[in-house]
């Protein structure tokens, strides 16, 4: 009988069990996360995209390959990617979009007649699983190169493995090691430099104080160092806050940010879209949007969904750093190809048009460009040498020409746009602007690699 | 007070006031949830850890009906509440009899199984891939007034009022109605109650259904007040659970007060920089402290009996 068991013992057991479950839940949810054990299945899954898509080429997508309408039939060039997939955090749109890009290439002549085969692995932020994924790619699947990875921990866990095995990885990075180690180069700039960009813009509005708030996850110190350096250089006091995610008291979070910033201050956020949305909606509900001079956010906030959800009260008040060209406002051949490939080959890209699929597309075109430069056989050595040799490639998606290069660190994307909501859409507020070299990491990278030229056709912010 | 504030670096009372308002509205929904859990526990001996997940799924269904099927908002919210009631009832009717004689911890763990299944289904059906995010905005959000310098929505008031109304109504129901009396009898001894001719299964069904309806209501309110996110809503049950444990899974009124305290303390800690990052521990600390104090009293009582 249940009432014969002491309620106190039951209560203590429940508190302990739920505490563990809560920790596991937090670890397996939202945004950047720790290595905590997760209730998600540990097994990684893998799929391989078709090496010779049966889909017929259409006029919209035929420009992705050298022979429109002719499927590539040569020996496949094998590439691999590792993406985080767990409850609440799913980056697989990135590798799926790269797979869609390669499907288009394969249906239109391939690379020198060879189709590209992409092995797509997933992981659930478990270090052992992530390390095993790298071994699987190299030793079981024998991939020639790695392109399309985007993972919370993959760079941290595997960077030394790639260095030891001479793989040069094209990725969309998150962890510090994606930017600070020699064998990764990313199409995005990641949370630190994107936060720099967001803060850099609001500093032009001369706020009396900055409040920088981000998810309380491993790596916050590394991210916070950039905005701190920019604020110090501008002689503007900064308060650094962190929030446990998922946020369950957004009203209090928004209130604290506004209280700390003061009426002439600015609030800069670095959260995933769902978390940023709850904070901004809470601020709106409490009537706080005009209680500070400006609000800003790193790249994840650059979604039309967020602009629509927030409404017109935030127009001209909220500024978001954007790492890739705006799909709505850009009508270039590259952007049209992106949209066409997404439509024809991107059935498994669940998020549709957006930053994730743009990153996958961009990595696909960079990898294709590198592979086309190889004249001999496609081997691990030749593919990785080609990846490393990429220099000043115009992606059509990024502000700058993109370079991998042989450097001790890589921040290949370090010039960004700023967008702001306007009638339910994010619109361009400021054209391409270099992230300030006041951030010591940016300074170190530019000292090694120089400043990449502005890509042709990109709007200059200066 | 001023001296204390100065020494500890505490914000002023004026700074605390807005946090008090936000904390009370969350506390109101925690109270509503807590009452539902206590009633179910008293009738069936089951601590329903799936309360949050059921509400979350109901809220996501409502969101889909509004945004994808063009349903009327109120009708969609009604479906959410009904979904909570029906799913919880079905679970109770299918698994309740088999678990009736098991240890309470086993019964609670079984509902944890339902929680994990629902979390998986929600992740599958309402994926967060591509940074997808969703929100529910109740029509009552548009009615606002100012308190302590912040805008308060009618939804916040409804949250507190509904928590109070549900607590009072449930207390009255348990005390004055035949079904409520049967539930209280079952809380004392299920088998003797059955022997006396009380339709135990029907009483349990009513408790499961009522608990489910409350989970649906809490799901909609929390989706508006906090976030429409499966993980967030599922684990918000912890704050309500803390309140029920402080009330020793017995008292409706203590559950109500404890829930308000949990919500308010959590919010009031936010502006205190030195401890703000630990505020998520509030329900755990309050529940553990209350249980340890209650446990201490029990030990003393037993020792006296021994003497």
Coordinates of N, CA, C and O in Angstrom, one line a residue, chain A residues 1-22 24-26 28-30 39 85-93 216 239 241-253 255-256 259-260 273-275 277-278 281 284-288 291 303 305-306 309 313 350-351 356, chain B residues 15 18-19 22 25-26 30 41-42 44-45 47 49 103-105 107-108 112 116 123 127-137 141 149-151 153 156 186-191 224-227 229 231-232 235-236 238 241 245 248-250 266-267 270-273 276-277 279-280 284 287-288 291-292 294-295 298:
Chain A
X1 N 0.8 -1.2 0.0 CA 0.0 0.0 0.0 C 0.9 1.2 0.0 O 1.8 1.4 0.8
X2 N 0.5 2.2 -0.9 CA 1.4 3.3 -1.0 C 1.6 4.1 0.2 O 2.7 4.7 0.5
X3 N 0.6 4.3 1.0 CA 0.7 5.2 2.1 C 1.4 4.5 3.3 O 1.7 5.1 4.3
X4 N 1.8 3.2 3.1 CA 2.7 2.6 4.2 C 4.1 3.0 4.0 O 4.9 2.8 4.9
X5 N 4.5 3.4 2.8 CA 5.8 3.8 2.5 C 6.0 5.3 3.0 O 5.2 6.1 2.6
X6 N 7.0 5.6 3.8 CA 7.1 7.0 4.2 C 7.2 7.9 3.1 O 8.0 7.8 2.2
X7 N 6.4 9.0 3.1 CA 6.4 10.0 2.0 C 7.7 10.7 1.9 O 8.1 11.1 0.9
X8 N 8.4 10.9 3.1 CA 9.6 11.6 3.1 C 10.7 10.8 2.2 O 11.4 11.4 1.4
X9 N 10.7 9.5 2.5 CA 11.7 8.7 1.7 C 11.4 8.8 0.2 O 12.2 8.9 -0.6
X10 N 10.1 8.7 -0.1 CA 9.7 8.8 -1.5 C 10.0 10.1 -2.1 O 10.6 10.3 -3.1
X11 N 9.8 11.2 -1.3 CA 10.1 12.5 -1.7 C 11.6 12.7 -2.0 O 11.9 13.2 -3.0
X12 N 12.4 12.3 -1.1 CA 13.8 12.4 -1.3 C 14.3 11.6 -2.5 O 15.2 12.1 -3.2
X13 N 13.8 10.4 -2.7 CA 14.1 9.6 -3.8 C 13.8 10.4 -5.1 O 14.5 10.4 -6.1
X14 N 12.6 10.9 -5.1 CA 12.1 11.6 -6.3 C 12.9 12.9 -6.6 O 13.3 13.1 -7.7
X15 N 13.2 13.6 -5.5 CA 14.1 14.8 -5.7 C 15.4 14.4 -6.3 O 15.9 15.0 -7.3
X16 N 16.0 13.4 -5.8 CA 17.3 12.9 -6.3 C 17.2 12.5 -7.7 O 18.0 12.9 -8.6
X17 N 16.2 11.6 -8.0 CA 16.1 11.1 -9.4 C 15.8 12.2 -10.4 O 16.4 12.2 -11.5
X18 N 14.9 13.1 -10.0 CA 14.6 14.2 -10.9 C 15.7 15.2 -11.1 O 15.9 15.7 -12.2
X19 N 16.5 15.3 -10.1 CA 17.7 16.2 -10.2 C 18.6 15.6 -11.3 O 19.0 16.4 -12.1
X20 N 18.8 14.3 -11.2 CA 19.7 13.7 -12.2 C 19.0 13.8 -13.6 O 19.7 14.1 -14.6
X21 N 17.7 13.6 -13.7 CA 17.0 13.6 -15.0 C 17.1 15.0 -15.5 O 17.3 15.2 -16.7
X22 N 16.9 16.0 -14.6 CA 16.9 17.4 -15.0 C 18.3 17.8 -15.6 O 18.4 18.4 -16.7
X24 N 20.4 15.7 -16.9 CA 20.5 15.0 -18.2 C 19.7 15.7 -19.3 O 20.1 15.9 -20.4
X25 N 18.5 16.2 -18.9 CA 17.6 16.9 -19.8 C 18.3 18.2 -20.3 O 18.2 18.5 -21.5
X26 N 18.9 18.9 -19.4 CA 19.6 20.1 -19.8 C 20.7 19.8 -20.7 O 21.0 20.5 -21.7
X28 N 20.9 17.5 -22.8 CA 20.5 17.0 -24.1 C 19.6 18.0 -24.7 O 18.8 17.6 -25.6
X29 N 19.6 19.2 -24.3 CA 18.7 20.1 -24.9 C 19.4 21.4 -25.3 O 20.4 21.7 -24.8
X30 N 18.7 22.1 -26.2 CA 19.1 23.5 -26.5 C 20.6 23.8 -26.7 O 21.4 23.4 -25.9
X39 N 19.6 11.1 -22.3 CA 18.7 10.1 -22.4 C 18.5 9.7 -23.9 O 17.9 8.7 -24.2
X85 N 23.1 15.5 -33.3 CA 21.7 15.3 -33.4 C 21.2 14.6 -32.0 O 21.6 13.5 -31.7
X86 N 20.5 15.4 -31.3 CA 20.0 14.9 -30.0 C 18.7 15.7 -29.7 O 18.5 16.7 -30.4
X87 N 17.9 15.2 -28.7 CA 16.7 16.0 -28.5 C 17.0 17.4 -28.2 O 17.8 17.7 -27.3
X88 N 16.4 18.3 -28.9 CA 16.6 19.8 -28.7 C 17.7 20.4 -29.5 O 17.8 21.6 -29.6
X89 N 18.6 19.6 -30.0 CA 19.7 20.1 -30.8 C 20.0 19.2 -32.0 O 20.3 18.1 -31.9
X90 N 19.7 19.8 -33.2 CA 19.8 19.0 -34.4 C 20.5 19.9 -35.5 O 19.9 20.8 -36.0
X91 N 21.7 19.5 -35.8 CA 22.4 20.3 -36.9 C 22.4 19.5 -38.2 O 23.2 19.8 -39.1
X92 N 21.6 18.4 -38.3 CA 21.7 17.6 -39.5 C 21.3 18.3 -40.8 O 21.6 17.8 -41.9
X93 N 20.6 19.4 -40.7 CA 20.2 20.1 -41.9 C 21.5 20.5 -42.7 O 21.4 20.6 -43.9
X216 N 24.7 29.3 -20.4 CA 25.7 28.8 -19.4 C 26.1 27.4 -19.8 O 25.6 26.4 -19.3
X239 N 28.7 44.1 -18.5 CA 28.4 43.1 -17.5 C 28.1 41.8 -18.3 O 27.4 41.7 -19.2
X241 N 26.7 38.0 -18.3 CA 25.7 37.2 -17.7 C 25.7 35.8 -18.4 O 26.0 35.7 -19.6
X242 N 25.3 34.8 -17.7 CA 25.0 33.5 -18.3 C 23.7 32.9 -17.8 O 23.4 33.2 -16.6
X243 N 23.0 32.2 -18.6 CA 21.7 31.7 -18.2 C 21.7 30.2 -18.4 O 22.2 29.7 -19.5
X244 N 21.2 29.4 -17.5 CA 21.0 28.0 -17.7 C 20.0 27.8 -18.7 O 18.9 28.5 -18.7
X245 N 20.2 26.9 -19.6 CA 19.2 26.6 -20.7 C 18.7 25.2 -20.5 O 19.5 24.3 -20.1
X246 N 17.5 24.9 -20.9 CA 16.5 25.8 -21.4 C 16.1 26.8 -20.3 O 16.0 26.5 -19.1
X247 N 15.8 28.0 -20.8 CA 15.4 29.1 -19.8 C 13.9 28.9 -19.4 O 13.0 28.7 -20.3
X248 N 13.7 28.8 -18.1 CA 12.3 28.7 -17.7 C 11.8 29.9 -16.9 O 10.7 29.8 -16.3
X249 N 12.5 30.9 -16.9 CA 12.1 32.1 -16.2 C 12.5 33.4 -17.0 O 13.2 34.2 -16.6
X250 N 12.0 33.4 -18.3 CA 12.5 34.4 -19.2 C 12.1 35.8 -18.8 O 12.9 36.8 -19.0
X251 N 11.0 35.9 -18.1 CA 10.6 37.3 -17.6 C 11.7 37.8 -16.7 O 12.1 39.0 -16.8
X252 N 12.2 37.0 -15.8 CA 13.2 37.5 -14.8 C 14.5 37.7 -15.5 O 15.2 38.7 -15.2
X253 N 14.8 36.9 -16.5 CA 16.1 37.1 -17.3 C 16.0 38.5 -18.0 O 17.0 39.3 -17.9
X255 N 14.2 41.1 -17.3 CA 14.2 42.1 -16.4 C 15.6 42.4 -15.9 O 16.0 43.6 -15.8
X256 N 16.3 41.4 -15.6 CA 17.7 41.6 -15.1 C 18.6 42.2 -16.1 O 19.4 43.1 -15.8
X259 N 17.6 45.9 -16.3 CA 18.0 46.6 -15.1 C 19.5 46.8 -15.1 O 20.0 47.9 -14.7
X260 N 20.3 45.8 -15.5 CA 21.7 45.9 -15.5 C 22.2 46.9 -16.5 O 23.2 47.6 -16.3
X273 N 17.9 30.3 -31.4 CA 16.7 31.0 -31.7 C 15.6 30.8 -30.6 O 15.0 31.8 -30.2
X274 N 15.4 29.6 -30.2 CA 14.3 29.4 -29.2 C 14.5 30.1 -27.9 O 13.6 30.7 -27.4
X275 N 15.8 30.1 -27.5 CA 16.1 30.8 -26.2 C 16.0 32.3 -26.4 O 15.5 33.0 -25.5
X277 N 14.3 33.9 -28.5 CA 12.9 34.3 -28.7 C 12.2 34.4 -27.4 O 11.4 35.4 -27.2
X278 N 12.4 33.5 -26.5 CA 11.7 33.6 -25.2 C 12.1 34.8 -24.4 O 11.3 35.4 -23.7
X281 N 10.6 37.9 -26.3 CA 9.1 37.9 -26.1 C 8.8 38.3 -24.7 O 7.8 39.0 -24.5
X284 N 9.2 41.9 -24.4 CA 8.1 42.6 -25.1 C 6.8 42.6 -24.2 O 6.1 43.6 -24.0
X285 N 6.6 41.4 -23.6 CA 5.4 41.3 -22.8 C 5.5 42.2 -21.6 O 4.4 42.7 -21.1
X286 N 6.7 42.4 -21.0 CA 6.8 43.3 -19.9 C 7.0 44.7 -20.3 O 7.2 45.6 -19.4
X287 N 7.0 45.0 -21.5 CA 7.1 46.4 -22.0 C 8.6 46.9 -21.8 O 8.8 48.1 -21.6
X288 N 9.5 46.0 -22.0 CA 10.9 46.4 -21.7 C 11.7 46.8 -22.9 O 12.9 47.2 -22.8
X291 N 13.3 50.1 -22.9 CA 13.9 50.5 -21.6 C 15.4 50.5 -21.7 O 16.1 50.8 -20.8
X303 N 16.6 35.0 -38.1 CA 15.5 34.2 -38.8 C 14.3 35.1 -38.9 O 14.0 35.9 -38.1
X305 N 11.4 34.0 -38.8 CA 10.4 33.5 -37.8 C 10.5 34.4 -36.6 O 9.5 34.8 -36.0
X306 N 11.7 34.7 -36.2 CA 11.9 35.6 -35.0 C 11.4 37.0 -35.3 O 10.7 37.6 -34.4
X309 N 7.6 36.7 -35.2 CA 7.1 36.5 -33.8 C 7.2 37.7 -33.0 O 6.3 38.0 -32.1
X313 N 7.3 46.2 -32.9 CA 7.9 46.9 -31.8 C 9.4 46.9 -31.8 O 10.0 47.8 -31.2
X350 N 15.0 19.6 -43.2 CA 13.7 19.9 -42.6 C 13.5 21.4 -42.3 O 12.3 21.9 -42.3
X351 N 14.6 22.2 -42.1 CA 14.4 23.6 -41.7 C 14.2 24.4 -43.0 O 13.9 25.6 -42.9
X356 N 21.3 27.3 -41.6 CA 21.9 25.9 -41.5 C 22.0 25.4 -43.0 O 23.1 24.9 -43.3
Chain B
X15 N 13.9 47.4 -6.7 CA 14.4 46.6 -7.8 C 13.8 45.2 -7.8 O 13.6 44.5 -8.8
X18 N 9.5 44.1 -9.5 CA 9.1 43.5 -10.7 C 9.3 42.0 -10.7 O 8.5 41.2 -11.3
X19 N 10.3 41.5 -10.1 CA 10.6 40.1 -10.0 C 9.5 39.4 -9.2 O 9.2 38.2 -9.4
X22 N 6.6 38.8 -11.5 CA 6.8 37.7 -12.5 C 6.8 36.3 -11.7 O 6.3 35.3 -12.2
X25 N 3.2 35.0 -10.8 CA 2.4 34.4 -11.9 C 2.9 33.0 -12.2 O 2.1 32.1 -12.5
X26 N 4.2 32.8 -12.2 CA 4.7 31.5 -12.5 C 4.3 30.5 -11.3 O 3.9 29.4 -11.5
X30 N 2.5 26.9 -11.2 CA 3.0 25.7 -10.5 C 2.0 25.2 -9.5 O 1.9 24.0 -9.3
X41 N -2.2 11.7 -6.6 CA -1.5 10.9 -5.6 C -2.4 10.4 -4.5 O -2.4 9.3 -4.1
X42 N -3.3 11.3 -4.0 CA -4.1 10.9 -2.9 C -5.1 9.9 -3.3 O -5.5 9.0 -2.5
X44 N -4.7 7.7 -6.1 CA -4.2 6.5 -6.7 C -2.8 6.1 -6.2 O -2.3 5.0 -6.5
X45 N -2.1 7.0 -5.4 CA -0.8 6.7 -5.0 C 0.3 6.8 -6.1 O 1.4 6.5 -5.9
X47 N 2.6 9.3 -8.3 CA 3.2 10.7 -8.4 C 3.4 10.8 -9.9 O 4.3 10.2 -10.5
X49 N 4.8 12.0 -12.9 CA 6.0 12.8 -13.4 C 5.8 13.1 -14.9 O 6.6 13.9 -15.4
X103 N 5.1 -0.5 -5.2 CA 5.7 0.6 -4.4 C 5.5 1.9 -5.2 O 5.5 2.0 -6.4
X104 N 5.2 3.0 -4.4 CA 5.0 4.3 -5.0 C 6.2 4.8 -5.9 O 5.9 5.4 -6.9
X105 N 7.4 4.3 -5.6 CA 8.5 4.7 -6.4 C 8.4 4.0 -7.8 O 8.8 4.6 -8.8
X107 N 5.6 3.2 -9.2 CA 4.5 3.9 -9.9 C 5.0 5.2 -10.5 O 4.7 5.5 -11.7
X108 N 5.8 5.9 -9.8 CA 6.4 7.2 -10.3 C 7.3 6.9 -11.4 O 7.3 7.7 -12.4
X112 N 7.5 8.1 -15.5 CA 8.8 8.7 -16.1 C 8.9 8.0 -17.5 O 9.4 8.7 -18.4
X116 N 9.4 10.0 -21.1 CA 10.5 9.8 -22.1 C 9.9 9.5 -23.4 O 10.4 10.0 -24.5
X123 N 9.9 15.3 -30.0 CA 11.2 15.7 -30.8 C 11.0 15.3 -32.2 O 11.6 15.9 -33.1
X127 N 10.2 19.0 -34.5 CA 11.7 19.0 -34.5 C 12.2 20.4 -34.2 O 11.6 21.4 -34.6
X128 N 13.4 20.4 -33.6 CA 14.1 21.7 -33.5 C 15.2 21.9 -34.5 O 16.0 22.8 -34.4
X129 N 15.2 21.0 -35.5 CA 16.2 21.1 -36.5 C 16.1 22.4 -37.3 O 15.0 22.9 -37.5
X130 N 17.3 22.9 -37.6 CA 17.3 24.2 -38.3 C 17.0 25.4 -37.4 O 16.7 26.5 -37.9
X131 N 17.1 25.1 -36.1 CA 16.8 26.2 -35.1 C 15.4 26.6 -35.0 O 15.0 27.7 -34.6
X132 N 14.5 25.7 -35.4 CA 13.0 26.0 -35.4 C 12.6 26.3 -34.0 O 13.0 25.7 -33.0
X133 N 11.8 27.3 -33.9 CA 11.2 27.6 -32.6 C 9.7 28.0 -32.7 O 9.3 28.5 -33.8
X134 N 9.0 27.9 -31.7 CA 7.5 28.1 -31.8 C 7.1 28.9 -30.6 O 7.8 29.0 -29.6
X135 N 5.9 29.5 -30.7 CA 5.4 30.2 -29.5 C 3.9 30.3 -29.6 O 3.3 30.2 -30.6
X136 N 3.3 30.4 -28.4 CA 1.8 30.5 -28.2 C 1.6 31.9 -27.6 O 2.2 32.2 -26.6
X137 N 0.7 32.7 -28.1 CA 0.4 33.9 -27.5 C -1.1 33.9 -27.3 O -1.9 34.0 -28.2
X141 N -3.0 38.1 -23.5 CA -1.8 38.8 -23.5 C -1.9 40.3 -23.9 O -1.1 41.1 -23.5
X149 N 6.4 49.3 -12.4 CA 7.2 49.7 -13.6 C 7.2 48.7 -14.7 O 7.9 48.9 -15.7
X150 N 6.5 47.6 -14.5 CA 6.5 46.6 -15.6 C 5.1 46.4 -16.1 O 4.1 46.5 -15.3
X151 N 5.0 45.9 -17.3 CA 3.7 45.6 -17.9 C 3.2 44.3 -17.5 O 4.0 43.3 -17.6
X153 N 0.4 41.3 -17.9 CA -0.7 40.9 -18.8 C -1.8 40.2 -18.0 O -1.6 39.7 -16.9
X156 N -1.0 36.8 -16.8 CA -0.4 36.6 -15.5 C -1.4 36.6 -14.3 O -1.2 35.7 -13.4
X186 N -9.9 6.4 -0.3 CA -8.9 5.6 -1.0 C -7.5 6.0 -0.6 O -6.6 5.2 -0.6
X187 N -7.3 7.3 -0.3 CA -6.0 7.7 0.2 C -5.6 7.0 1.5 O -4.4 6.7 1.7
X188 N -6.6 6.7 2.3 CA -6.3 6.1 3.6 C -6.1 4.6 3.4 O -5.1 4.0 3.9
X189 N -7.0 3.9 2.6 CA -6.8 2.5 2.4 C -7.7 2.1 1.2 O -8.9 2.0 1.3
X190 N -7.0 1.7 0.2 CA -7.7 1.4 -1.1 C -8.6 0.2 -1.0 O -9.7 0.1 -1.4
X191 N -8.0 -0.8 -0.3 CA -8.7 -2.1 -0.2 C -10.0 -2.0 0.6 O -11.0 -2.6 0.3
X224 N 2.6 29.9 -22.9 CA 2.5 31.3 -23.1 C 3.5 32.1 -22.2 O 4.2 33.0 -22.6
X225 N 3.5 31.7 -20.9 CA 4.3 32.4 -19.9 C 5.8 32.1 -20.0 O 6.6 33.0 -19.6
X226 N 6.1 30.9 -20.4 CA 7.6 30.5 -20.3 C 8.1 30.3 -21.8 O 8.8 31.1 -22.3
X227 N 7.7 29.2 -22.4 CA 8.2 28.9 -23.7 C 7.4 27.7 -24.3 O 7.1 26.8 -23.5
X229 N 8.2 24.8 -25.7 CA 9.4 23.9 -26.0 C 9.2 22.7 -25.2 O 8.9 22.7 -23.9
X231 N 11.1 20.2 -24.1 CA 12.0 20.0 -22.9 C 11.7 20.9 -21.8 O 11.6 20.5 -20.6
X232 N 11.6 22.2 -22.1 CA 11.3 23.2 -21.0 C 10.1 22.9 -20.3 O 10.0 22.8 -19.0
X235 N 10.2 19.6 -18.0 CA 10.9 19.7 -16.8 C 10.5 20.8 -15.8 O 10.9 20.9 -14.7
X236 N 9.6 21.6 -16.3 CA 9.0 22.6 -15.4 C 8.2 22.0 -14.3 O 7.9 22.6 -13.2
X238 N 9.2 20.0 -12.3 CA 10.0 19.9 -11.1 C 9.6 21.0 -10.0 O 9.6 20.7 -8.8
X241 N 6.5 19.9 -8.5 CA 6.7 18.7 -7.7 C 7.3 19.1 -6.3 O 7.0 18.5 -5.3
X245 N 5.9 18.1 -2.7 CA 6.7 17.4 -1.7 C 6.8 18.1 -0.4 O 6.8 17.6 0.7
X248 N 4.0 17.4 1.5 CA 4.0 15.9 1.8 C 2.9 15.2 1.0 O 2.4 14.2 1.5
X249 N 2.6 15.7 -0.2 CA 1.6 15.1 -1.1 C 0.3 14.9 -0.4 O -0.5 14.0 -0.7
X250 N 0.0 15.8 0.5 CA -1.3 15.7 1.2 C -2.1 17.0 1.1 O -3.2 17.0 0.6
X266 N 12.5 31.8 -6.7 CA 13.2 31.6 -7.9 C 13.4 33.0 -8.6 O 14.5 33.4 -9.1
X267 N 12.3 33.7 -8.7 CA 12.4 35.0 -9.4 C 13.2 36.1 -8.7 O 14.0 36.8 -9.2
X270 N 17.0 36.2 -9.0 CA 17.6 36.6 -10.3 C 18.4 37.8 -10.2 O 19.5 37.8 -10.7
X271 N 18.0 38.9 -9.5 CA 18.8 40.1 -9.6 C 20.0 40.1 -8.6 O 20.8 41.0 -8.6
X272 N 20.1 39.0 -7.8 CA 21.2 39.0 -6.9 C 22.4 38.3 -7.6 O 22.4 37.0 -7.8
X273 N 23.4 39.1 -8.0 CA 24.4 38.6 -8.9 C 25.2 37.4 -8.3 O 25.6 36.5 -9.1
X276 N 22.7 34.3 -8.6 CA 21.7 34.2 -9.7 C 21.9 33.0 -10.6 O 20.9 32.4 -11.0
X277 N 23.1 32.5 -10.8 CA 23.3 31.3 -11.6 C 22.9 30.0 -10.9 O 22.9 29.0 -11.6
X279 N 19.9 29.8 -9.3 CA 18.5 29.9 -9.0 C 17.6 28.7 -9.4 O 16.6 28.4 -8.9
X280 N 18.2 28.0 -10.5 CA 17.4 26.8 -10.9 C 17.4 25.7 -9.8 O 16.7 24.7 -9.9
X284 N 14.7 22.3 -5.8 CA 15.4 21.2 -5.2 C 15.8 21.6 -3.7 O 15.5 20.8 -2.8
X287 N 12.6 21.9 -1.5 CA 11.9 20.6 -1.3 C 12.8 19.8 -0.4 O 12.3 19.2 0.6
X288 N 14.1 19.7 -0.6 CA 15.0 18.9 0.2 C 15.0 19.4 1.6 O 14.9 18.6 2.6
X291 N 11.7 18.5 3.4 CA 11.6 17.1 3.6 C 12.6 16.7 4.8 O 12.2 15.9 5.6
X292 N 13.7 17.3 4.8 CA 14.7 17.0 5.9 C 14.1 17.4 7.2 O 14.2 16.7 8.3
X294 N 10.9 17.9 8.0 CA 9.8 17.0 8.3 C 10.3 15.6 8.7 O 9.7 15.1 9.7
X295 N 11.3 15.1 8.1 CA 11.8 13.8 8.5 C 12.4 13.9 9.9 O 12.2 12.9 10.7
X298 N 9.7 13.6 12.4 CA 9.2 12.2 12.4 C 10.0 11.3 13.3 O 9.6 10.5 14.1

